[in-house]
Amino acid sequence: MRCMGGDQVEEAVADAVALLRTATDRDWETTRAGRPEWSCRYTAEHVAGVLLAYAGQLAGRATEAWVPFEITLDEGTGNEDVLQVVETAGALLAATLRTTPREVRAFHPYPFRSADREGFAAMGVTEVFLHTHDLAEGLGLSYEPPAERCADLLARLFPHVRPDTDPWRTLLWATGRGDLPGRAPVTEWRWRNNLVIPAERLTLQGLTPAAATDLAAGGDGGFAWIDGGPFQGTRDAAGMLVKAYETGVHRPVWGVFVLVRREDGRAVGGIGFHGVPDEKGRVEIGYDLAEAARGNGYATEGLRALSAWALGRETVTSVRATTEPENTASQAVIARAGFVRVAGEPSEGGEGAGQFAYELRG
């Protein structure tokens, strides 16, 4: 899986600063930076401030709110000096990313009040790309970051956006900075860090399209798996998520989650929804575990946690699960999670024929 961390932050900052250094002799105070109602000087200071803020969130392990500090530059600081501050803030974020364990999450408001190190790295790189674009537009410079990196950012932070042939133009469109043929202009946007649902011994970590692509191709998706993992069912579910993303129908919270043990950060299985709730408010769940993780109650715990989360949504009236008649182990998991067998469903000859169906209501 392609990484998103300290190296990528440093690379983005270095490219941006190298370009902007060619225009430090211009008036950044009165020149507007592209579409936003900000001056070039304020925009450059904002980049430095947000990179430092992200480093502070992770380094301080802040979980409830933003750490209450901001950058204040010395009086008389010139454009070149501002770029030095941007470089320093980028280096601090990169160093923090390299020393932060994968399982650490810190506060970020959008949309689920937390992000992991890869989320903060991706947001940092995106901030650099977008605001360098704004500055370049205002200063009359030419700027375009690597397409592959832009595609990575979209697959991590914009999972609801259907990808296009030009990842950079898609990223600009998704953040209200450009147009795409056949798509309505974007006037408001937010980051989309992945959802994580806590359980007693596990966390259910939402799979991004970037991670799902790697899992479907035989990689680890960025997770440290228990021996023998992931099970093929998780890879298959990841592949379906990728197809949904590529066709623009993926809805992140109704996707796939990886079951990760709290005690050691090891991934033990996968669980997820077969789609969004139907017109009656029903949603179906499927799951599997690596063989080495079975017999410890992880599937039951994950099923309870995801079902409770789903039933807490206004659009959901019931949660369903199906299993083969001969799969008594799965039937026991479903029963322990509180599901009740639905008589006569699924119907013979239809989808899911020959399977047992179970339901849980709120």
GROMACS .gro file of C-alpha atoms in nm:
model
  362
    1MET     CA    1   0.000   0.000   0.000
    2ARG     CA    2   0.130   0.345  -0.088
    3CYS     CA    3   0.220   0.529   0.230
    4MET     CA    4   0.092   0.864   0.349
    5GLY     CA    5   0.320   1.000   0.619
    6GLY     CA    6   0.620   1.215   0.696
    7ASP     CA    7   0.799   1.165   0.364
    8GLN     CA    8   0.495   1.273   0.169
    9VAL     CA    9   0.447   1.585   0.384
   10GLU     CA   10   0.811   1.687   0.340
   11GLU     CA   11   0.795   1.627  -0.034
   12ALA     CA   12   0.481   1.840  -0.073
   13VAL     CA   13   0.624   2.123   0.137
   14ALA     CA   14   0.960   2.119  -0.046
   15ASP     CA   15   0.796   2.141  -0.389
   16ALA     CA   16   0.564   2.420  -0.276
   17VAL     CA   17   0.837   2.627  -0.113
   18ALA     CA   18   1.068   2.588  -0.411
   19LEU     CA   19   0.801   2.732  -0.638
   20LEU     CA   20   0.696   3.013  -0.406
   21ARG     CA   21   1.056   3.123  -0.349
   22THR     CA   22   1.058   3.241  -0.710
   23ALA     CA   23   0.803   3.508  -0.616
   24THR     CA   24   0.909   3.631  -0.271
   25ASP     CA   25   0.996   3.972  -0.415
   26ARG     CA   26   0.629   4.042  -0.492
   27ASP     CA   27   0.362   4.204  -0.276
   28TRP     CA   28   0.192   3.919  -0.092
   29GLU     CA   29   0.000   4.147   0.144
   30THR     CA   30  -0.236   4.296  -0.116
   31THR     CA   31  -0.237   4.018  -0.377
   32ARG     CA   32  -0.537   3.787  -0.351
   33ALA     CA   33  -0.465   3.412  -0.346
   34GLY     CA   34  -0.692   3.264  -0.611
   35ARG     CA   35  -1.059   3.211  -0.534
   36PRO     CA   36  -1.053   3.235  -0.153
   37GLU     CA   37  -1.095   3.581  -0.002
   38TRP     CA   38  -0.744   3.565   0.146
   39SER     CA   39  -0.425   3.750   0.065
   40CYS     CA   40  -0.118   3.554  -0.044
   41ARG     CA   41   0.054   3.644   0.282
   42TYR     CA   42  -0.236   3.524   0.500
   43THR     CA   43  -0.264   3.204   0.294
   44ALA     CA   44   0.105   3.119   0.343
   45GLU     CA   45   0.076   3.184   0.717
   46HIS     CA   46  -0.233   2.963   0.727
   47VAL     CA   47  -0.041   2.673   0.572
   48ALA     CA   48   0.228   2.702   0.839
   49GLY     CA   49  -0.033   2.727   1.113
   50VAL     CA   50  -0.236   2.424   1.008
   51LEU     CA   51   0.072   2.202   0.967
   52LEU     CA   52   0.182   2.296   1.319
   53ALA     CA   53  -0.171   2.244   1.452
   54TYR     CA   54  -0.184   1.891   1.310
   55ALA     CA   55   0.153   1.812   1.467
   56GLY     CA   56   0.027   1.947   1.799
   57GLN     CA   57  -0.289   1.736   1.791
   58LEU     CA   58  -0.094   1.414   1.737
   59ALA     CA   59   0.203   1.491   1.962
   60GLY     CA   60  -0.022   1.598   2.249
   61ARG     CA   61  -0.266   1.308   2.193
   62ALA     CA   62  -0.551   1.561   2.207
   63THR     CA   63  -0.884   1.377   2.194
   64GLU     CA   64  -1.153   1.625   2.300
   65ALA     CA   65  -1.078   1.951   2.116
   66TRP     CA   66  -0.815   2.152   1.933
   67VAL     CA   67  -0.504   2.234   2.136
   68PRO     CA   68  -0.557   2.610   2.197
   69PHE     CA   69  -0.252   2.769   2.035
   70GLU     CA   70  -0.162   2.936   1.707
   71ILE     CA   71   0.140   3.076   1.524
   72THR     CA   72   0.232   3.442   1.573
   73LEU     CA   73   0.507   3.571   1.347
   74ASP     CA   74   0.756   3.835   1.458
   75GLU     CA   75   0.701   4.189   1.340
   76GLY     CA   76   0.884   4.253   1.015
   77THR     CA   77   0.876   3.891   0.900
   78GLY     CA   78   0.920   3.887   0.522
   79ASN     CA   79   0.789   3.650   0.256
   80GLU     CA   80   1.107   3.440   0.260
   81ASP     CA   81   1.084   3.414   0.637
   82VAL     CA   82   0.724   3.295   0.613
   83LEU     CA   83   0.838   3.016   0.382
   84GLN     CA   84   1.099   2.916   0.639
   85VAL     CA   85   0.819   2.888   0.894
   86VAL     CA   86   0.622   2.670   0.651
   87GLU     CA   87   0.927   2.444   0.611
   88THR     CA   88   0.972   2.421   0.986
   89ALA     CA   89   0.606   2.344   1.052
   90GLY     CA   90   0.616   2.077   0.780
   91ALA     CA   91   0.927   1.922   0.938
   92LEU     CA   92   0.757   1.916   1.279
   93LEU     CA   93   0.450   1.743   1.137
   94ALA     CA   94   0.667   1.493   0.948
   95ALA     CA   95   0.865   1.408   1.262
   96THR     CA   96   0.545   1.369   1.462
   97LEU     CA   97   0.395   1.137   1.202
   98ARG     CA   98   0.705   0.916   1.210
   99THR     CA   99   0.690   0.875   1.587
  100THR     CA  100   0.314   0.832   1.627
  101PRO     CA  101   0.189   0.470   1.657
  102ARG     CA  102  -0.066   0.361   1.398
  103GLU     CA  103  -0.347   0.314   1.650
  104VAL     CA  104  -0.326   0.667   1.792
  105ARG     CA  105  -0.615   0.895   1.698
  106ALA     CA  106  -0.640   1.262   1.784
  107PHE     CA  107  -0.921   1.513   1.767
  108HIS     CA  108  -1.036   1.647   1.435
  109PRO     CA  109  -1.396   1.764   1.398
  110TYR     CA  110  -1.479   1.625   1.054
  111PRO     CA  111  -1.674   1.416   1.039
  112PHE     CA  112  -1.638   1.182   1.339
  113ARG     CA  113  -1.418   1.387   1.576
  114SER     CA  114  -1.094   1.196   1.522
  115ALA     CA  115  -0.824   1.110   1.269
  116ASP     CA  116  -0.525   0.877   1.271
  117ARG     CA  117  -0.172   0.963   1.162
  118GLU     CA  118  -0.244   0.886   0.796
  119GLY     CA  119  -0.550   1.109   0.812
  120PHE     CA  120  -0.347   1.399   0.949
  121ALA     CA  121  -0.073   1.335   0.692
  122ALA     CA  122  -0.328   1.334   0.410
  123MET     CA  123  -0.493   1.653   0.537
  124GLY     CA  124  -0.153   1.819   0.570
  125VAL     CA  125  -0.052   1.730   0.215
  126THR     CA  126  -0.392   1.841   0.083
  127GLU     CA  127  -0.360   2.176   0.262
  128VAL     CA  128  -0.021   2.228   0.100
  129PHE     CA  129  -0.146   2.131  -0.247
  130LEU     CA  130  -0.461   2.341  -0.237
  131HIS     CA  131  -0.314   2.656  -0.088
  132THR     CA  132  -0.005   2.642  -0.308
  133HIS     CA  133  -0.250   2.631  -0.597
  134ASP     CA  134  -0.424   2.938  -0.454
  135LEU     CA  135  -0.095   3.123  -0.409
  136ALA     CA  136   0.028   3.025  -0.753
  137GLU     CA  137  -0.294   3.145  -0.910
  138GLY     CA  138  -0.267   3.479  -0.734
  139LEU     CA  139   0.103   3.521  -0.816
  140GLY     CA  140   0.076   3.407  -1.178
  141LEU     CA  141   0.278   3.087  -1.131
  142SER     CA  142   0.221   2.739  -1.276
  143TYR     CA  143   0.163   2.458  -1.025
  144GLU     CA  144   0.037   2.101  -1.048
  145PRO     CA  145   0.120   1.830  -0.792
  146PRO     CA  146   0.168   1.462  -0.886
  147ALA     CA  147  -0.149   1.295  -1.013
  148GLU     CA  148  -0.077   0.973  -0.822
  149ARG     CA  149  -0.056   1.161  -0.493
  150CYS     CA  150  -0.381   1.347  -0.567
  151ALA     CA  151  -0.554   1.013  -0.635
  152ASP     CA  152  -0.429   0.888  -0.296
  153LEU     CA  153  -0.572   1.193  -0.121
  154LEU     CA  154  -0.910   1.152  -0.288
  155ALA     CA  155  -0.923   0.783  -0.191
  156ARG     CA  156  -0.845   0.866   0.173
  157LEU     CA  157  -1.027   1.194   0.244
  158PHE     CA  158  -1.299   1.211  -0.024
  159PRO     CA  159  -1.439   0.855  -0.035
  160HIS     CA  160  -1.780   0.987  -0.140
  161VAL     CA  161  -1.639   1.151  -0.455
  162ARG     CA  162  -1.638   0.942  -0.773
  163PRO     CA  163  -1.283   0.942  -0.916
  164ASP     CA  164  -1.217   1.090  -1.259
  165THR     CA  165  -0.943   1.066  -1.520
  166ASP     CA  166  -0.765   1.375  -1.382
  167PRO     CA  167  -0.715   1.339  -1.003
  168TRP     CA  168  -0.579   1.694  -0.958
  169ARG     CA  169  -0.877   1.856  -1.132
  170THR     CA  170  -1.107   1.629  -0.933
  171LEU     CA  171  -0.945   1.738  -0.607
  172LEU     CA  172  -0.979   2.103  -0.706
  173TRP     CA  173  -1.345   2.048  -0.795
  174ALA     CA  174  -1.415   1.859  -0.472
  175THR     CA  175  -1.282   2.154  -0.271
  176GLY     CA  176  -1.469   2.425  -0.461
  177ARG     CA  177  -1.175   2.538  -0.674
  178GLY     CA  178  -1.273   2.430  -1.023
  179ASP     CA  179  -1.528   2.269  -1.249
  180LEU     CA  180  -1.571   1.915  -1.382
  181PRO     CA  181  -1.786   1.834  -1.685
  182GLY     CA  182  -2.118   1.684  -1.585
  183ARG     CA  183  -2.083   1.767  -1.216
  184ALA     CA  184  -2.244   2.049  -1.023
  185PRO     CA  185  -2.013   2.309  -0.868
  186VAL     CA  186  -1.907   2.242  -0.508
  187THR     CA  187  -1.986   2.532  -0.277
  188GLU     CA  188  -1.921   2.364   0.059
  189TRP     CA  189  -1.703   2.069   0.159
  190ARG     CA  190  -1.552   1.896   0.461
  191TRP     CA  191  -1.284   1.639   0.527
  192ARG     CA  192  -1.406   1.278   0.546
  193ASN     CA  193  -1.181   1.091   0.787
  194ASN     CA  194  -1.281   0.731   0.848
  195LEU     CA  195  -1.532   0.622   1.110
  196VAL     CA  196  -1.403   0.416   1.403
  197ILE     CA  197  -1.654   0.236   1.626
  198PRO     CA  198  -1.530   0.129   1.971
  199ALA     CA  199  -1.605  -0.209   2.126
  200GLU     CA  200  -1.480  -0.374   2.444
  201ARG     CA  201  -1.168  -0.550   2.313
  202LEU     CA  202  -1.181  -0.426   1.955
  203THR     CA  203  -1.214  -0.118   1.744
  204LEU     CA  204  -1.404  -0.132   1.416
  205GLN     CA  205  -1.200   0.081   1.177
  206GLY     CA  206  -1.369   0.203   0.860
  207LEU     CA  207  -1.191   0.099   0.542
  208THR     CA  208  -1.102   0.381   0.303
  209PRO     CA  209  -1.102   0.319  -0.073
  210ALA     CA  210  -0.721   0.353  -0.062
  211ALA     CA  211  -0.690   0.073   0.196
  212ALA     CA  212  -0.959  -0.136   0.025
  213THR     CA  213  -0.773  -0.117  -0.307
  214ASP     CA  214  -0.461  -0.257  -0.144
  215LEU     CA  215  -0.650  -0.532   0.039
  216ALA     CA  216  -0.834  -0.639  -0.275
  217ALA     CA  217  -0.500  -0.663  -0.457
  218GLY     CA  218  -0.354  -0.895  -0.192
  219GLY     CA  219  -0.190  -0.637   0.036
  220ASP     CA  220  -0.246  -0.568   0.404
  221GLY     CA  221  -0.444  -0.245   0.359
  222GLY     CA  222  -0.210  -0.071   0.602
  223PHE     CA  223  -0.309  -0.302   0.890
  224ALA     CA  224  -0.093  -0.537   1.098
  225TRP     CA  225  -0.279  -0.866   1.059
  226ILE     CA  226  -0.282  -1.167   1.285
  227ASP     CA  227  -0.117  -1.476   1.135
  228GLY     CA  228  -0.321  -1.603   0.843
  229GLY     CA  229  -0.517  -1.282   0.795
  230PRO     CA  230  -0.702  -1.139   0.628
  231PHE     CA  231  -0.955  -1.405   0.539
  232GLN     CA  232  -1.065  -1.413   0.174
  233GLY     CA  233  -1.408  -1.276   0.260
  234THR     CA  234  -1.250  -0.951   0.376
  235ARG     CA  235  -1.058  -0.919   0.050
  236ASP     CA  236  -1.375  -0.985  -0.148
  237ALA     CA  237  -1.565  -0.721   0.050
  238ALA     CA  238  -1.281  -0.476  -0.009
  239GLY     CA  239  -1.306  -0.541  -0.380
  240MET     CA  240  -1.678  -0.463  -0.377
  241LEU     CA  241  -1.605  -0.140  -0.189
  242VAL     CA  242  -1.355  -0.038  -0.458
  243LYS     CA  243  -1.612  -0.102  -0.733
  244ALA     CA  244  -1.868   0.108  -0.547
  245TYR     CA  245  -1.613   0.389  -0.508
  246GLU     CA  246  -1.516   0.381  -0.875
  247THR     CA  247  -1.880   0.407  -0.982
  248GLY     CA  248  -1.963   0.683  -0.735
  249VAL     CA  249  -2.209   0.486  -0.520
  250HIS     CA  250  -1.984   0.417  -0.218
  251ARG     CA  251  -2.125   0.553   0.109
  252PRO     CA  252  -1.840   0.537   0.364
  253VAL     CA  253  -2.038   0.470   0.681
  254TRP     CA  254  -2.222   0.182   0.513
  255GLY     CA  255  -1.902   0.016   0.395
  256VAL     CA  256  -1.645  -0.224   0.538
  257PHE     CA  257  -1.469  -0.218   0.875
  258VAL     CA  258  -1.160  -0.399   0.995
  259LEU     CA  259  -1.174  -0.558   1.342
  260VAL     CA  260  -0.860  -0.451   1.530
  261ARG     CA  261  -0.761  -0.577   1.877
  262ARG     CA  262  -0.699  -0.304   2.131
  263GLU     CA  263  -0.433  -0.504   2.317
  264ASP     CA  264  -0.182  -0.520   2.032
  265GLY     CA  265  -0.326  -0.335   1.732
  266ARG     CA  266  -0.357  -0.657   1.532
  267ALA     CA  267  -0.634  -0.689   1.274
  268VAL     CA  268  -0.831  -1.011   1.323
  269GLY     CA  269  -1.113  -0.989   1.070
  270GLY     CA  270  -1.358  -0.783   0.870
  271ILE     CA  271  -1.720  -0.679   0.912
  272GLY     CA  272  -1.945  -0.452   0.714
  273PHE     CA  273  -2.271  -0.368   0.548
  274HIS     CA  274  -2.394  -0.512   0.220
  275GLY     CA  275  -2.520  -0.166   0.125
  276VAL     CA  276  -2.716   0.131   0.249
  277PRO     CA  277  -3.048   0.078   0.432
  278ASP     CA  278  -3.333  -0.020   0.199
  279GLU     CA  279  -3.667   0.159   0.167
  280LYS     CA  280  -3.794  -0.023   0.478
  281GLY     CA  281  -3.491   0.078   0.685
  282ARG     CA  282  -3.331  -0.267   0.678
  283VAL     CA  283  -2.956  -0.310   0.647
  284GLU     CA  284  -2.760  -0.634   0.622
  285ILE     CA  285  -2.428  -0.719   0.787
  286GLY     CA  286  -2.163  -0.973   0.692
  287TYR     CA  287  -1.840  -1.065   0.870
  288ASP     CA  288  -1.546  -1.303   0.887
  289LEU     CA  289  -1.239  -1.373   1.101
  290ALA     CA  290  -0.890  -1.498   1.032
  291GLU     CA  291  -0.881  -1.860   1.141
  292ALA     CA  292  -0.627  -1.793   1.417
  293ALA     CA  293  -0.867  -1.542   1.578
  294ARG     CA  294  -1.171  -1.767   1.595
  295GLY     CA  295  -1.314  -1.898   1.919
  296ASN     CA  296  -1.247  -1.579   2.117
  297GLY     CA  297  -1.583  -1.405   2.078
  298TYR     CA  298  -1.447  -1.137   1.845
  299ALA     CA  299  -1.714  -1.190   1.581
  300THR     CA  300  -1.994  -1.161   1.837
  301GLU     CA  301  -1.841  -0.845   1.984
  302GLY     CA  302  -1.797  -0.687   1.642
  303LEU     CA  303  -2.149  -0.782   1.534
  304ARG     CA  304  -2.298  -0.631   1.849
  305ALA     CA  305  -2.102  -0.307   1.810
  306LEU     CA  306  -2.183  -0.254   1.443
  307SER     CA  307  -2.549  -0.348   1.491
  308ALA     CA  308  -2.585  -0.105   1.781
  309TRP     CA  309  -2.426   0.171   1.572
  310ALA     CA  310  -2.661   0.101   1.282
  311LEU     CA  311  -2.973   0.092   1.498
  312GLY     CA  312  -2.873   0.429   1.637
  313ARG     CA  313  -2.929   0.585   1.291
  314GLU     CA  314  -3.271   0.731   1.221
  315THR     CA  315  -3.285   0.560   0.882
  316VAL     CA  316  -3.245   0.208   1.024
  317THR     CA  317  -3.530  -0.002   1.161
  318SER     CA  318  -3.361  -0.342   1.166
  319VAL     CA  319  -3.033  -0.520   1.102
  320ARG     CA  320  -3.013  -0.851   0.920
  321ALA     CA  321  -2.760  -1.131   0.889
  322THR     CA  322  -2.774  -1.451   0.685
  323THR     CA  323  -2.583  -1.777   0.708
  324GLU     CA  324  -2.574  -2.121   0.551
  325PRO     CA  325  -2.782  -2.387   0.731
  326GLU     CA  326  -2.471  -2.599   0.793
  327ASN     CA  327  -2.270  -2.309   0.939
  328THR     CA  328  -2.361  -2.367   1.302
  329ALA     CA  329  -2.066  -2.161   1.430
  330SER     CA  330  -2.194  -1.851   1.249
  331GLN     CA  331  -2.547  -1.918   1.371
  332ALA     CA  332  -2.418  -1.926   1.728
  333VAL     CA  333  -2.240  -1.590   1.676
  334ILE     CA  334  -2.557  -1.432   1.540
  335ALA     CA  335  -2.769  -1.570   1.824
  336ARG     CA  336  -2.526  -1.446   2.090
  337ALA     CA  337  -2.544  -1.101   1.934
  338GLY     CA  338  -2.920  -1.098   1.998
  339PHE     CA  339  -3.052  -1.172   1.649
  340VAL     CA  340  -3.371  -1.376   1.603
  341ARG     CA  341  -3.436  -1.620   1.318
  342VAL     CA  342  -3.682  -1.488   1.059
  343ALA     CA  343  -3.918  -1.767   0.958
  344GLY     CA  344  -3.957  -1.828   0.587
  345GLU     CA  345  -3.685  -1.589   0.468
  346PRO     CA  346  -3.507  -1.569   0.235
  347SER     CA  347  -3.763  -1.728   0.003
  348GLU     CA  348  -3.676  -2.039  -0.194
  349GLY     CA  349  -3.532  -1.973  -0.540
  350GLY     CA  350  -3.452  -1.605  -0.475
  351GLU     CA  351  -3.137  -1.430  -0.372
  352GLY     CA  352  -2.997  -1.602  -0.066
  353ALA     CA  353  -3.206  -1.912  -0.128
  354GLY     CA  354  -3.117  -2.193   0.109
  355GLN     CA  355  -2.982  -1.959   0.375
  356PHE     CA  356  -3.110  -1.878   0.722
  357ALA     CA  357  -3.199  -1.514   0.785
  358TYR     CA  358  -3.180  -1.340   1.124
  359GLU     CA  359  -3.295  -0.999   1.236
  360LEU     CA  360  -3.224  -0.753   1.517
  361ARG     CA  361  -3.451  -0.460   1.591
  362GLY     CA  362  -3.383  -0.155   1.803
   0.00000   0.00000   0.00000
